[in-house]
Tab-separated table of C-alpha atoms and ligand atoms in Angstrom:
chain	number	residue	atom	x	y	z
X	1	MET	CA	22.538	3.906	6.692
X	2	LYS	CA	23.236	1.844	3.596
X	3	ILE	CA	20.921	2.511	0.660
X	4	LEU	CA	20.326	0.214	-2.291
X	5	VAL	CA	18.751	1.849	-5.346
X	6	ILE	CA	17.267	-0.642	-7.761
X	7	VAL	CA	16.857	1.187	-11.047
X	8	ALA	CA	14.387	-0.451	-13.404
X	9	HIS	CA	14.299	1.447	-16.696
X	10	PRO	CA	14.135	-0.564	-19.941
X	11	ASN	CA	16.162	2.062	-21.819
X	12	LEU	CA	18.121	4.122	-19.338
X	13	SER	CA	20.380	5.712	-21.947
X	14	ALA	CA	17.326	7.285	-23.639
X	15	SER	CA	15.796	8.347	-20.322
X	16	GLN	CA	15.752	11.909	-19.052
X	17	ALA	CA	14.503	11.697	-15.483
X	18	ASN	CA	15.705	8.292	-14.334
X	19	LYS	CA	19.063	8.658	-16.039
X	20	ARG	CA	19.791	11.915	-14.245
X	21	TRP	CA	18.369	10.693	-10.936
X	22	THR	CA	20.658	7.669	-11.142
X	23	GLU	CA	23.737	9.753	-11.912
X	24	VAL	CA	23.060	12.132	-9.038
X	25	ILE	CA	22.200	9.601	-6.338
X	26	GLU	CA	25.120	7.372	-7.290
X	27	LYS	CA	27.528	10.087	-6.075
X	28	GLU	CA	26.160	9.962	-2.532
X	29	ASN	CA	28.025	8.099	0.204
X	30	GLY	CA	26.564	4.801	1.282
X	31	VAL	CA	24.478	4.429	-1.872
X	32	THR	CA	24.675	1.362	-4.120
X	33	VAL	CA	23.026	1.727	-7.519
X	34	HIS	CA	21.842	-1.461	-9.185
X	35	ARG	CA	20.727	-1.095	-12.839
X	36	LEU	CA	18.425	-4.054	-13.252
X	37	TYR	CA	17.970	-4.032	-17.037
X	38	GLU	CA	21.726	-3.746	-17.610
X	39	ILE	CA	22.612	-6.500	-15.151
X	40	TYR	CA	19.965	-8.928	-16.393
X	41	PRO	CA	19.543	-8.391	-20.151
X	42	ASP	CA	18.292	-11.995	-20.341
X	43	TRP	CA	15.909	-11.453	-17.388
X	44	ASN	CA	17.535	-14.385	-15.611
X	45	ILE	CA	17.670	-12.902	-12.107
X	46	ASP	CA	20.296	-14.293	-9.726
X	47	VAL	CA	18.001	-14.580	-6.719
X	48	LYS	CA	20.709	-15.348	-4.140
X	49	ARG	CA	22.764	-12.362	-5.267
X	50	GLU	CA	19.768	-10.045	-5.106
X	51	GLN	CA	18.725	-11.329	-1.682
X	52	GLN	CA	22.259	-10.805	-0.388
X	53	LEU	CA	22.231	-7.246	-1.742
X	54	VAL	CA	18.992	-6.533	0.069
X	55	GLU	CA	20.317	-8.085	3.290
X	56	ASP	CA	23.398	-5.855	3.077
X	57	HIS	CA	21.373	-2.612	2.959
X	58	ASP	CA	18.986	-0.812	5.313
X	59	ARG	CA	16.880	1.169	2.837
X	60	ILE	CA	15.810	-0.207	-0.529
X	61	ILE	CA	14.636	2.245	-3.180
X	62	LEU	CA	12.747	0.958	-6.197
X	63	GLN	CA	13.276	3.624	-8.865
X	64	PHE	CA	11.373	3.390	-12.134
X	65	PRO	CA	9.324	5.256	-14.753
X	66	PHE	CA	5.591	4.771	-14.170
X	67	TYR	CA	4.352	2.429	-16.899
X	68	TRP	CA	0.620	1.827	-17.197
X	69	CYS	CA	0.182	2.758	-13.578
X	70	SER	CA	2.767	0.259	-12.402
X	71	CYS	CA	6.461	-0.614	-12.714
X	72	PRO	CA	8.297	-1.950	-15.789
X	73	PRO	CA	8.044	-5.754	-16.022
X	74	LEU	CA	11.578	-6.722	-15.010
X	75	LEU	CA	11.022	-5.089	-11.622
X	76	LYS	CA	7.788	-7.046	-11.187
X	77	LYS	CA	9.774	-10.205	-11.984
X	78	TRP	CA	12.429	-9.122	-9.473
X	79	LEU	CA	9.748	-8.845	-6.784
X	80	ASP	CA	8.249	-12.214	-7.738
X	81	ASP	CA	11.635	-13.958	-7.712
X	82	VAL	CA	13.424	-12.242	-4.834
X	83	LEU	CA	10.581	-12.007	-2.284
X	84	ALA	CA	10.603	-15.779	-1.990
X	85	TYR	CA	8.921	-18.041	0.537
X	86	GLY	CA	11.330	-18.877	3.375
X	87	TRP	CA	13.267	-15.675	2.757
X	88	ALA	CA	10.730	-12.836	2.635
X	89	TYR	CA	7.687	-14.577	4.095
X	90	GLY	CA	6.602	-17.801	5.749
X	91	SER	CA	7.485	-18.871	9.293
X	92	LYS	CA	11.226	-18.694	8.552
X	93	GLY	CA	11.170	-15.878	6.038
X	94	LYS	CA	11.970	-12.696	7.878
X	95	LYS	CA	14.730	-11.060	5.851
X	96	MET	CA	12.603	-8.080	4.826
X	97	HIS	CA	11.515	-7.384	8.385
X	98	GLY	CA	12.371	-3.823	9.324
X	99	LYS	CA	13.884	-2.936	5.928
X	100	GLU	CA	12.844	0.487	4.722
X	101	LEU	CA	11.303	0.420	1.279
X	102	MET	CA	10.785	3.509	-0.860
X	103	ILE	CA	9.319	3.923	-4.333
X	104	ALA	CA	10.727	6.662	-6.569
X	105	THR	CA	8.864	7.078	-9.819
X	106	SER	CA	8.605	9.502	-12.728
X	107	THR	CA	5.348	10.014	-14.591
X	108	GLY	CA	4.594	11.427	-18.029
X	109	GLU	CA	1.350	12.971	-16.816
X	110	PRO	CA	1.641	15.902	-14.415
X	111	LEU	CA	0.845	14.955	-10.829
X	112	THR	CA	-2.105	17.381	-10.944
X	113	GLU	CA	-3.835	14.773	-13.154
X	114	TYR	CA	-3.422	12.218	-10.388
X	115	ARG	CA	-6.452	13.202	-8.310
X	116	PRO	CA	-10.176	12.473	-8.419
X	117	GLU	CA	-10.892	15.399	-10.778
X	118	GLY	CA	-7.863	14.706	-12.976
X	119	GLU	CA	-7.442	12.462	-15.985
X	120	MET	CA	-5.786	9.677	-13.970
X	121	LYS	CA	-8.560	9.787	-11.326
X	122	TYR	CA	-6.455	8.376	-8.471
X	123	THR	CA	-3.468	9.746	-6.607
X	124	ILE	CA	-0.037	8.223	-7.167
X	125	ASN	CA	-0.059	7.017	-3.573
X	126	GLU	CA	-3.336	5.201	-4.198
X	127	LEU	CA	-1.963	3.627	-7.366
X	128	LEU	CA	1.134	2.476	-5.466
X	129	ARG	CA	-0.958	0.591	-2.898
X	130	PRO	CA	-0.023	-2.862	-4.310
X	131	PHE	CA	3.618	-2.073	-3.495
X	132	GLU	CA	2.683	-0.775	-0.068
X	133	ILE	CA	0.589	-3.848	0.754
X	134	THR	CA	3.307	-6.183	-0.536
X	135	MET	CA	5.884	-4.505	1.679
X	136	ASN	CA	3.579	-4.560	4.665
X	137	TYR	CA	3.078	-8.273	4.031
X	138	VAL	CA	6.795	-9.004	4.211
X	139	GLY	CA	7.299	-6.767	7.240
X	140	ALA	CA	9.137	-3.916	5.542
X	141	VAL	CA	8.529	-0.273	6.472
X	142	PHE	CA	6.920	1.432	3.482
X	143	LEU	CA	8.258	4.972	3.354
X	144	PRO	CA	6.427	7.857	1.673
X	145	PRO	CA	7.020	7.513	-2.080
X	146	PHE	CA	8.789	10.070	-4.225
X	147	ALA	CA	7.003	10.947	-7.468
X	148	PHE	CA	7.819	13.572	-10.058
X	149	GLY	CA	5.349	14.225	-12.865
X	150	GLY	CA	5.068	15.917	-16.221
X	151	ILE	CA	8.109	14.249	-17.764
X	152	HIS	CA	6.922	14.390	-21.398
X	153	ALA	CA	9.151	17.110	-22.754
X	154	PRO	CA	10.850	18.496	-19.652
X	155	SER	CA	13.483	21.213	-19.660
X	156	ASP	CA	16.978	20.521	-18.330
X	157	GLU	CA	16.118	22.741	-15.361
X	158	THR	CA	13.070	20.638	-14.530
X	159	ILE	CA	15.080	17.427	-14.659
X	160	GLU	CA	17.830	18.945	-12.514
X	161	HIS	CA	15.266	20.197	-10.016
X	162	SER	CA	13.612	16.746	-9.874
X	163	ALA	CA	17.006	15.116	-9.263
X	164	GLN	CA	17.730	17.418	-6.321
X	165	LEU	CA	14.301	16.765	-4.802
X	166	TYR	CA	14.761	13.036	-5.329
X	167	VAL	CA	18.111	12.863	-3.554
X	168	GLU	CA	16.775	14.913	-0.639
X	169	HIS	CA	13.811	12.537	-0.305
X	170	ALA	CA	15.897	9.396	-0.785
X	171	LEU	CA	18.415	10.322	1.918
X	172	ASN	CA	15.881	11.681	4.420
X	173	LYS	CA	16.459	10.011	7.771
X	174	ASN	CA	13.499	11.626	9.514
X	175	PHE	CA	11.024	9.128	8.106
X	176	LEU	CA	12.196	6.878	10.916
X	177	SER	CA	10.075	8.803	13.367
X	178	LEU	CA	7.012	7.680	11.385
X	179	LYS	CA	8.070	4.098	12.065
X	180	LYS	CA	6.241	0.934	11.114
X	181	GLN	CA	3.605	0.955	8.439
X	182	VAL	CA	3.331	4.418	7.038
X	183	ARG	CA	0.000	5.237	5.437
X	184	VAL	CA	0.338	7.753	2.641
E	1	LIG	C1	4.907	1.742	-21.817
E	1	LIG	C2	4.711	3.084	-21.202
E	1	LIG	C3	3.672	3.284	-20.311
E	1	LIG	C4	3.511	4.521	-19.670
E	1	LIG	N1	2.500	4.663	-18.769
E	1	LIG	C5	2.349	5.843	-18.124
E	1	LIG	C6	1.322	5.998	-17.136
E	1	LIG	O1	0.551	5.094	-16.818
E	1	LIG	N2	1.213	7.211	-16.526
E	1	LIG	C7	2.063	8.259	-16.823
E	1	LIG	O2	1.921	9.312	-16.213
E	1	LIG	N3	3.058	8.123	-17.738
E	1	LIG	C8	3.222	6.944	-18.391
E	1	LIG	N4	4.233	6.795	-19.294
E	1	LIG	C9	5.227	7.890	-19.451
E	1	LIG	C10	6.468	7.602	-18.607
E	1	LIG	O3	6.146	7.454	-17.242
E	1	LIG	C11	7.492	8.707	-18.789
E	1	LIG	O4	7.873	8.718	-20.127
E	1	LIG	C12	8.711	8.477	-17.887
E	1	LIG	O5	8.371	8.557	-16.544
E	1	LIG	C13	9.789	9.493	-18.189
E	1	LIG	O6	10.939	9.115	-17.437
E	1	LIG	P1	12.351	8.874	-18.154
E	1	LIG	O7	12.771	10.218	-18.705
E	1	LIG	O8	13.257	8.393	-17.110
E	1	LIG	O9	12.139	7.852	-19.249
E	1	LIG	C14	4.396	5.594	-19.959
E	1	LIG	C15	5.423	5.397	-20.894
E	1	LIG	C16	5.587	4.168	-21.508
E	1	LIG	C17	6.715	3.988	-22.506
């Protein structure tokens, strides 16, 4: 299985979680890491190149820090540009069909706040619904997301632990048994 990890962090060198996650997953066989903000500092996305990258991989992971309950803006632009009519949707747009799509996100707030009684009121999976629905729309298989919370002032051990959990989740092949549109 070929995995493409699209890392969307506006300042990866200053990051704790996403920087380490990227370093760790990049060492795995069959994994291509694609640092969006480094590749497109001018935000001028090469759509053909990105579409080819997606076509060449089986599982696409969108990895990003959770910003205002969504993804950083360059990743939103990537989705707008790359999931084009005639490629991702429309009668001839079937290139996302059957691709596995996973979200991997870090949050400042602990995940315990992401529940009805918590400060964030909704679960991470609920807040990621727009991604899930988008991927359902283009025929991709939306895999259970990976989220790691409480990244405000984390210890090195916490970051290391999150990186191990992330890689385990990212490489998990057993999601396949869930098949088609996974509700989380
Ligand atoms: C613009 C901005 C918006 C943020 N919005 C949220 C948010 O909605 N929920 C949350 O839990 N954390 C939020 N955070 C905190 C980040 O998610 C957190 O700093 C990040 O996940 C840490 O990962 P990193 O070490 O890779 O930068 C926000 C941070 C910034 C800079």
